[in-house]
Amino acid sequence: MRHLAILGSTGSIGTNTLAVAAEHPEQFEVVALAAGTNVEEMVRQANRFRPRLVSMATKEAAEAVRSRVDAGIKVMWGDEGVMAVATHPEADYVVSAMVGSRGLRPTLAAIEAGKDIGLANKETLVTAGHIVKKAAERAGVTIYPIDSEHSAIFQCLNGERHTDVHRIILTASGGAFRDWTREQLAEATPEAALKHPNWSMGAKVTIDSATMMNKGLEVIEAHWLFDLPYDRIDVVIHPESIIHSMVEFVDGAVMAQLGTPDMRVPIQYALTYPKRLSLSTKRLDWVELGSLHFRRADFDRFPCLRMAYEAGRIGGTMPTVLNAANEVAVERFLAREISFLEMEQVIERVMEWHQPITEPSLEAIDEADRWARSVAYDDRVRV
């Protein structure tokens, strides 16, 4: 039996992880949950799964939860609470699903406490891949990918030699605006950007999908997960989201992992590897599917993807700056402070102004993150 702690339990990945746990109660016990400020969902989860500990982002949210759950459930809040969830002594597996770079330190704490990791928080590797990989090696823990694309690569590489890999190909849906021109994007609204054609995700990830920044961050994550240089990581737009990613080998053979767009599938595989369990998910109907389509991921059409490759190749603190500037840009777009295309301008200008530090410490990463956020809020980056 896996004993689970979930960081970000009320988000899309968290709720799907709990759905998997509910489908296989003999395989999983939920011992600790951490979330933001969604009191109603946390109360529901706590009363359903009876964890030992729950943590909320704020004191007010924690007090609201405490008044509505069993007295035997410990309720904490803030950084102390999320760290307690990440390192809970009864947990042997931590699902890292917090949104954004704030998931880094709790994930590192879980690794240092000897927990295996199901990684959905891509920013952990984007901002501090060199630190996280070394910490996992020292602690002897395994990082299992949860993102559908990285899970697909992980599955395709089973039983294969790393030296036989020619390249990996990450597929991208193209997001809500995959058929829009650049001229149309100038008028794009948050409401339109949040209408993803295939997946049900949180707001931040959905906007990142529309800009293709999400795929760019996944490229950087893939670099760390699979130890491949950036010129051997490609992206192709695949509107149906049926092929989740592919591996091309040195002999020209290509292996792909396919399935309906259901995040429970990669989540469950990360939790049960190397076993597979039954799952009540929609099966592929090949006759109904009919055909699959692919397009080139054009850097001129999707500048955020280009910037992610550039940041990854530069390395050091540049991916941290890319990520932080993007988080602020998305926040400002959703608040209608900047336009859709101005998100790209904000990110590019912040990167231009940054002097990257190679092999940065956690403190240097934190400082680069703070600097990038401060600059991204400055309206001069839109000029």
Short mmCIF file of C-alpha atoms in Angstrom, two decimals:
data_model
loop_
_atom_site.label_atom_id
_atom_site.label_comp_id
_atom_site.label_asym_id
_atom_site.label_seq_id
_atom_site.Cartn_x
_atom_site.Cartn_y
_atom_site.Cartn_z
CA MET A 1 0.00 0.00 0.00
CA ARG A 2 1.18 3.52 -0.85
CA HIS A 3 0.81 6.12 1.89
CA LEU A 4 0.22 9.42 0.10
CA ALA A 5 0.84 13.06 0.88
CA ILE A 6 -0.51 15.45 -1.75
CA LEU A 7 0.77 18.99 -2.24
CA GLY A 8 -1.95 20.90 -4.07
CA SER A 9 -4.79 18.51 -3.28
CA THR A 10 -7.67 20.79 -4.36
CA GLY A 11 -6.29 21.50 -7.83
CA SER A 12 -6.81 19.45 -10.98
CA ILE A 13 -3.93 17.01 -10.37
CA GLY A 14 -4.77 16.72 -6.68
CA THR A 15 -8.43 15.93 -7.20
CA ASN A 16 -7.59 13.40 -9.93
CA THR A 17 -5.03 11.77 -7.64
CA LEU A 18 -7.70 11.40 -4.98
CA ALA A 19 -10.06 9.95 -7.59
CA VAL A 20 -7.46 7.26 -8.30
CA ALA A 21 -7.04 6.62 -4.57
CA ALA A 22 -10.81 6.30 -4.17
CA GLU A 23 -11.00 3.78 -7.01
CA HIS A 24 -8.33 1.60 -5.37
CA PRO A 25 -8.71 2.00 -1.60
CA GLU A 26 -6.82 -1.24 -1.01
CA GLN A 27 -3.76 0.27 -2.72
CA PHE A 28 -3.63 3.80 -1.31
CA GLU A 29 -4.00 5.56 2.01
CA VAL A 30 -4.11 9.36 2.09
CA VAL A 31 -2.20 10.59 5.14
CA ALA A 32 -1.66 14.33 4.48
CA LEU A 33 -3.08 17.04 2.22
CA ALA A 34 -1.96 20.60 1.46
CA ALA A 35 -3.95 23.19 -0.48
CA GLY A 36 -4.41 26.91 -1.02
CA THR A 37 -7.61 28.60 0.10
CA ASN A 38 -10.33 26.33 -1.30
CA VAL A 39 -12.01 25.57 2.02
CA GLU A 40 -15.06 23.76 0.63
CA GLU A 41 -13.02 21.27 -1.39
CA MET A 42 -10.55 20.63 1.43
CA VAL A 43 -13.40 19.97 3.87
CA ARG A 44 -14.88 17.50 1.42
CA GLN A 45 -11.53 15.77 0.92
CA ALA A 46 -10.69 15.65 4.62
CA ASN A 47 -14.05 14.17 5.56
CA ARG A 48 -13.86 11.64 2.71
CA PHE A 49 -10.24 10.43 3.13
CA ARG A 50 -9.58 11.13 6.83
CA PRO A 51 -5.93 12.18 6.56
CA ARG A 52 -3.83 12.70 9.68
CA LEU A 53 -2.91 16.24 8.62
CA VAL A 54 -4.19 18.96 6.35
CA SER A 55 -2.65 22.36 5.65
CA MET A 56 -4.04 25.51 4.08
CA ALA A 57 -2.24 28.54 2.68
CA THR A 58 -3.70 31.04 5.15
CA LYS A 59 -4.64 31.05 8.82
CA GLU A 60 -8.20 32.09 7.96
CA ALA A 61 -8.67 29.15 5.59
CA ALA A 62 -7.15 26.76 8.12
CA GLU A 63 -9.51 27.93 10.86
CA ALA A 64 -12.50 27.54 8.54
CA VAL A 65 -11.43 23.98 7.73
CA ARG A 66 -10.69 23.11 11.36
CA SER A 67 -14.23 24.00 12.39
CA ARG A 68 -15.73 21.55 9.89
CA VAL A 69 -13.55 18.43 10.05
CA ASP A 70 -13.04 15.68 12.59
CA ALA A 71 -11.15 16.79 15.68
CA GLY A 72 -8.62 14.01 15.09
CA ILE A 73 -7.38 15.69 11.90
CA LYS A 74 -4.56 18.12 12.58
CA VAL A 75 -4.93 21.41 10.69
CA MET A 76 -1.96 23.67 9.96
CA TRP A 77 -1.32 26.60 7.64
CA GLY A 78 1.36 28.50 5.73
CA ASP A 79 4.91 27.37 4.95
CA GLU A 80 5.18 25.39 8.18
CA GLY A 81 2.05 23.45 7.33
CA VAL A 82 2.99 22.58 3.75
CA MET A 83 6.44 21.45 4.91
CA ALA A 84 4.80 19.24 7.53
CA VAL A 85 2.66 17.64 4.81
CA ALA A 86 5.66 17.14 2.52
CA THR A 87 7.66 15.41 5.25
CA HIS A 88 4.88 13.60 7.11
CA PRO A 89 6.47 10.55 8.79
CA GLU A 90 3.72 8.17 7.65
CA ALA A 91 3.90 9.19 3.98
CA ASP A 92 6.17 7.21 1.67
CA TYR A 93 5.10 8.95 -1.55
CA VAL A 94 4.49 12.66 -2.16
CA VAL A 95 2.50 13.98 -5.11
CA SER A 96 3.94 17.40 -5.94
CA ALA A 97 1.09 19.28 -7.63
CA MET A 98 1.31 22.83 -6.31
CA VAL A 99 1.07 25.51 -8.98
CA GLY A 100 4.20 27.50 -9.75
CA SER A 101 7.65 27.85 -8.23
CA ARG A 102 6.37 27.74 -4.64
CA GLY A 103 6.31 23.95 -5.02
CA LEU A 104 10.12 23.76 -5.14
CA ARG A 105 11.05 23.86 -1.45
CA PRO A 106 8.32 21.47 -0.23
CA THR A 107 9.30 19.02 -2.97
CA LEU A 108 12.96 19.26 -1.99
CA ALA A 109 12.00 18.73 1.64
CA ALA A 110 10.07 15.60 0.69
CA ILE A 111 13.05 14.27 -1.28
CA GLU A 112 15.42 14.93 1.62
CA ALA A 113 12.98 13.11 3.92
CA GLY A 114 13.29 10.02 1.71
CA LYS A 115 9.90 10.18 -0.03
CA ASP A 116 9.41 9.03 -3.61
CA ILE A 117 7.94 11.83 -5.71
CA GLY A 118 5.12 11.92 -8.24
CA LEU A 119 6.02 15.15 -10.01
CA ALA A 120 3.34 17.30 -11.59
CA ASN A 121 4.90 20.62 -10.53
CA LYS A 122 7.16 21.17 -13.53
CA GLU A 123 8.58 24.40 -12.07
CA THR A 124 10.52 22.33 -9.53
CA LEU A 125 12.82 21.03 -12.26
CA VAL A 126 12.59 24.15 -14.43
CA THR A 127 13.97 26.39 -11.70
CA ALA A 128 16.30 24.02 -9.84
CA GLY A 129 16.79 20.86 -11.88
CA HIS A 130 20.48 20.54 -10.99
CA ILE A 131 19.72 20.76 -7.27
CA VAL A 132 16.67 18.47 -7.33
CA LYS A 133 18.38 15.71 -9.34
CA LYS A 134 21.39 15.67 -7.01
CA ALA A 135 19.15 15.65 -3.93
CA ALA A 136 17.18 12.68 -5.29
CA GLU A 137 20.38 10.77 -6.00
CA ARG A 138 21.71 11.44 -2.50
CA ALA A 139 18.43 10.39 -0.87
CA GLY A 140 17.99 7.33 -3.08
CA VAL A 141 14.45 8.32 -4.07
CA THR A 142 12.72 8.11 -7.44
CA ILE A 143 10.98 10.95 -9.26
CA TYR A 144 8.05 9.64 -11.29
CA PRO A 145 6.63 11.98 -13.97
CA ILE A 146 2.91 12.78 -13.80
CA ASP A 147 2.54 15.18 -16.73
CA SER A 148 0.96 13.18 -19.55
CA GLU A 149 3.81 13.98 -21.94
CA HIS A 150 6.60 12.97 -19.58
CA SER A 151 4.68 9.91 -18.46
CA ALA A 152 4.42 8.91 -22.12
CA ILE A 153 8.17 9.25 -22.60
CA PHE A 154 8.79 7.34 -19.36
CA GLN A 155 6.58 4.50 -20.58
CA CYS A 156 8.17 4.42 -24.04
CA LEU A 157 11.65 4.19 -22.50
CA ASN A 158 10.81 1.18 -20.33
CA GLY A 159 13.34 -1.56 -21.09
CA GLU A 160 15.27 0.63 -23.53
CA ARG A 161 18.89 1.78 -23.35
CA HIS A 162 19.46 5.52 -23.01
CA THR A 163 22.20 5.32 -25.64
CA ASP A 164 19.64 4.04 -28.17
CA VAL A 165 17.49 7.20 -27.96
CA HIS A 166 17.84 9.56 -30.92
CA ARG A 167 15.30 12.15 -29.76
CA ILE A 168 12.07 12.59 -27.84
CA ILE A 169 9.02 14.32 -29.32
CA LEU A 170 6.61 16.09 -26.99
CA THR A 171 3.12 16.58 -28.37
CA ALA A 172 1.14 19.77 -27.76
CA SER A 173 -2.57 20.38 -28.26
CA GLY A 174 -1.84 23.98 -29.29
CA GLY A 175 -4.25 25.32 -26.68
CA ALA A 176 -7.35 27.42 -27.12
CA PHE A 177 -5.82 29.59 -29.87
CA ARG A 178 -4.08 26.99 -32.04
CA ASP A 179 -6.10 28.09 -35.09
CA TRP A 180 -5.84 31.84 -34.45
CA THR A 181 -3.57 34.21 -36.35
CA ARG A 182 -1.23 36.63 -34.59
CA GLU A 183 -3.60 39.43 -35.57
CA GLN A 184 -6.50 37.67 -33.87
CA LEU A 185 -4.42 37.03 -30.76
CA ALA A 186 -4.12 40.78 -30.23
CA GLU A 187 -7.81 40.75 -29.23
CA ALA A 188 -7.76 37.50 -27.20
CA THR A 189 -9.57 37.64 -23.85
CA PRO A 190 -8.98 35.63 -20.67
CA GLU A 191 -12.35 33.93 -21.13
CA ALA A 192 -11.41 32.68 -24.59
CA ALA A 193 -7.94 31.60 -23.45
CA LEU A 194 -9.42 29.49 -20.64
CA LYS A 195 -11.48 27.35 -23.02
CA HIS A 196 -9.05 24.51 -23.61
CA PRO A 197 -10.27 22.23 -26.40
CA ASN A 198 -9.13 18.92 -24.86
CA TRP A 199 -8.09 19.08 -21.20
CA SER A 200 -9.67 20.30 -17.98
CA MET A 201 -6.93 22.13 -16.06
CA GLY A 202 -6.37 25.04 -13.72
CA ALA A 203 -6.36 28.63 -15.00
CA LYS A 204 -2.60 29.15 -14.99
CA VAL A 205 -1.79 25.95 -16.89
CA THR A 206 -4.59 26.62 -19.36
CA ILE A 207 -3.23 30.08 -20.19
CA ASP A 208 0.27 28.58 -20.49
CA SER A 209 -1.18 26.08 -22.96
CA ALA A 210 -2.60 28.93 -25.07
CA THR A 211 0.82 30.65 -25.22
CA MET A 212 2.68 27.32 -25.53
CA MET A 213 4.75 28.31 -22.49
CA ASN A 214 3.45 25.15 -20.84
CA LYS A 215 5.14 23.11 -23.56
CA GLY A 216 8.29 25.18 -23.21
CA LEU A 217 8.45 24.45 -19.49
CA GLU A 218 7.87 20.77 -20.30
CA VAL A 219 10.87 20.85 -22.66
CA ILE A 220 13.08 22.07 -19.80
CA GLU A 221 11.56 19.47 -17.46
CA ALA A 222 12.20 16.73 -20.03
CA HIS A 223 15.84 17.81 -20.27
CA TRP A 224 16.27 17.06 -16.57
CA LEU A 225 14.04 13.99 -16.35
CA PHE A 226 15.56 12.16 -19.31
CA ASP A 227 19.08 13.61 -19.39
CA LEU A 228 18.91 14.76 -23.01
CA PRO A 229 20.27 17.94 -24.63
CA TYR A 230 17.78 20.44 -26.02
CA ASP A 231 18.59 19.68 -29.66
CA ARG A 232 17.23 16.16 -29.06
CA ILE A 233 13.91 17.33 -27.60
CA ASP A 234 11.34 18.33 -30.21
CA VAL A 235 7.75 19.57 -30.05
CA VAL A 236 4.94 18.88 -32.51
CA ILE A 237 1.37 20.16 -32.38
CA HIS A 238 -1.14 17.32 -32.25
CA PRO A 239 -4.67 18.78 -31.92
CA GLU A 240 -6.41 15.54 -30.86
CA SER A 241 -4.19 14.95 -27.78
CA ILE A 242 -4.31 11.19 -28.37
CA ILE A 243 -0.58 10.60 -28.81
CA HIS A 244 0.85 11.94 -25.57
CA SER A 245 4.49 11.88 -26.71
CA MET A 246 6.98 9.78 -28.67
CA VAL A 247 10.53 8.46 -28.59
CA GLU A 248 12.56 8.04 -31.78
CA PHE A 249 15.42 5.56 -31.54
CA VAL A 250 18.72 5.48 -33.42
CA ASP A 251 17.42 2.80 -35.83
CA GLY A 252 14.53 5.02 -36.91
CA ALA A 253 11.89 3.16 -34.90
CA VAL A 254 9.39 5.40 -33.09
CA MET A 255 7.46 4.39 -29.98
CA ALA A 256 4.42 6.40 -28.90
CA GLN A 257 2.05 6.22 -25.94
CA LEU A 258 -1.60 6.83 -26.83
CA GLY A 259 -4.80 7.21 -24.88
CA THR A 260 -7.79 9.44 -24.29
CA PRO A 261 -7.09 12.79 -22.55
CA ASP A 262 -7.56 11.67 -18.92
CA MET A 263 -5.00 12.75 -16.32
CA ARG A 264 -5.93 9.86 -14.05
CA VAL A 265 -4.04 7.51 -16.40
CA PRO A 266 -0.55 9.05 -15.99
CA ILE A 267 -1.24 9.78 -12.32
CA GLN A 268 -2.12 6.18 -11.60
CA TYR A 269 0.89 4.88 -13.55
CA ALA A 270 3.19 7.15 -11.52
CA LEU A 271 1.63 5.82 -8.31
CA THR A 272 1.70 2.12 -9.24
CA TYR A 273 4.83 1.72 -11.41
CA PRO A 274 5.87 -0.87 -12.52
CA LYS A 275 2.37 -2.35 -12.08
CA ARG A 276 -0.78 -1.30 -13.92
CA LEU A 277 -4.22 -1.32 -12.31
CA SER A 278 -7.65 -1.22 -13.91
CA LEU A 279 -9.13 2.25 -14.31
CA SER A 280 -12.62 3.40 -15.26
CA THR A 281 -11.51 5.63 -18.12
CA LYS A 282 -12.86 6.01 -21.65
CA ARG A 283 -11.17 3.62 -24.07
CA LEU A 284 -9.93 4.61 -27.51
CA ASP A 285 -12.30 3.76 -30.34
CA TRP A 286 -10.03 3.60 -33.37
CA VAL A 287 -12.85 3.60 -35.91
CA GLU A 288 -14.50 6.60 -34.28
CA LEU A 289 -11.12 8.36 -34.04
CA GLY A 290 -10.54 8.00 -37.77
CA SER A 291 -7.38 10.11 -38.17
CA LEU A 292 -4.68 12.00 -36.30
CA HIS A 293 -3.14 15.32 -37.31
CA PHE A 294 0.20 17.02 -36.70
CA ARG A 295 1.63 20.49 -37.28
CA ARG A 296 5.03 22.06 -36.87
CA ALA A 297 5.47 24.08 -33.67
CA ASP A 298 6.50 27.38 -35.26
CA PHE A 299 8.68 29.63 -33.08
CA ASP A 300 7.38 32.72 -34.90
CA ARG A 301 3.79 31.77 -34.09
CA PHE A 302 4.64 30.66 -30.55
CA PRO A 303 7.44 32.92 -29.22
CA CYS A 304 7.05 31.56 -25.66
CA LEU A 305 8.19 28.16 -26.86
CA ARG A 306 11.27 29.75 -28.43
CA MET A 307 12.04 31.66 -25.22
CA ALA A 308 11.81 28.47 -23.18
CA TYR A 309 14.34 26.71 -25.41
CA GLU A 310 16.62 29.76 -25.15
CA ALA A 311 16.33 29.87 -21.36
CA GLY A 312 17.00 26.15 -21.07
CA ARG A 313 20.10 26.34 -23.24
CA ILE A 314 21.46 29.33 -21.31
CA GLY A 315 20.73 27.53 -18.04
CA GLY A 316 21.68 28.79 -14.61
CA THR A 317 19.11 31.24 -13.28
CA MET A 318 17.60 32.01 -16.70
CA PRO A 319 14.89 29.30 -16.52
CA THR A 320 13.93 30.66 -13.08
CA VAL A 321 13.57 34.13 -14.56
CA LEU A 322 11.57 32.79 -17.51
CA ASN A 323 9.20 31.00 -15.15
CA ALA A 324 8.79 33.88 -12.70
CA ALA A 325 8.18 36.45 -15.44
CA ASN A 326 5.64 34.12 -17.02
CA GLU A 327 3.76 33.61 -13.74
CA VAL A 328 3.44 37.37 -13.31
CA ALA A 329 2.48 37.87 -16.97
CA VAL A 330 -0.30 35.28 -16.69
CA GLU A 331 -1.53 36.86 -13.46
CA ARG A 332 -1.61 40.30 -15.10
CA PHE A 333 -3.37 38.98 -18.21
CA LEU A 334 -6.06 37.28 -16.12
CA ALA A 335 -6.49 40.56 -14.22
CA ARG A 336 -6.84 42.39 -17.59
CA GLU A 337 -3.80 44.57 -16.87
CA ILE A 338 -2.02 43.45 -20.05
CA SER A 339 -3.09 41.90 -23.34
CA PHE A 340 -2.45 38.35 -24.49
CA LEU A 341 0.47 39.33 -26.74
CA GLU A 342 1.92 41.61 -24.07
CA MET A 343 2.60 38.51 -21.97
CA GLU A 344 5.29 37.60 -24.49
CA GLN A 345 6.76 41.11 -24.33
CA VAL A 346 6.96 41.00 -20.54
CA ILE A 347 8.77 37.66 -20.50
CA GLU A 348 11.20 38.55 -23.27
CA ARG A 349 12.14 41.91 -21.79
CA VAL A 350 12.75 40.44 -18.31
CA MET A 351 15.00 37.78 -19.86
CA GLU A 352 16.90 40.43 -21.82
CA TRP A 353 17.58 42.39 -18.64
CA HIS A 354 18.79 39.39 -16.63
CA GLN A 355 22.44 38.46 -16.09
CA PRO A 356 22.28 34.69 -15.45
CA ILE A 357 24.23 32.95 -12.70
CA THR A 358 25.60 29.50 -13.51
CA GLU A 359 25.08 26.59 -11.05
CA PRO A 360 23.03 28.80 -8.71
CA SER A 361 22.34 27.95 -5.08
CA LEU A 362 18.79 27.87 -3.74
CA GLU A 363 19.36 31.35 -2.35
CA ALA A 364 20.48 32.61 -5.78
CA ILE A 365 17.42 30.99 -7.38
CA ASP A 366 15.14 32.68 -4.83
CA GLU A 367 16.80 36.05 -5.48
CA ALA A 368 16.49 35.65 -9.27
CA ASP A 369 12.82 34.72 -8.81
CA ARG A 370 12.15 37.81 -6.68
CA TRP A 371 14.02 40.08 -9.11
CA ALA A 372 12.15 38.74 -12.14
CA ARG A 373 8.76 39.16 -10.49
CA SER A 374 9.54 42.72 -9.48
CA VAL A 375 10.65 43.62 -13.00
CA ALA A 376 7.67 41.86 -14.60
CA TYR A 377 5.31 44.10 -12.63
CA ASP A 378 7.12 47.20 -13.98
CA ASP A 379 5.23 48.64 -16.96
CA ARG A 380 8.53 49.51 -18.66
CA VAL A 381 8.76 45.86 -19.77
CA ARG A 382 5.76 46.47 -22.05
CA VAL A 383 7.43 49.29 -24.00
#
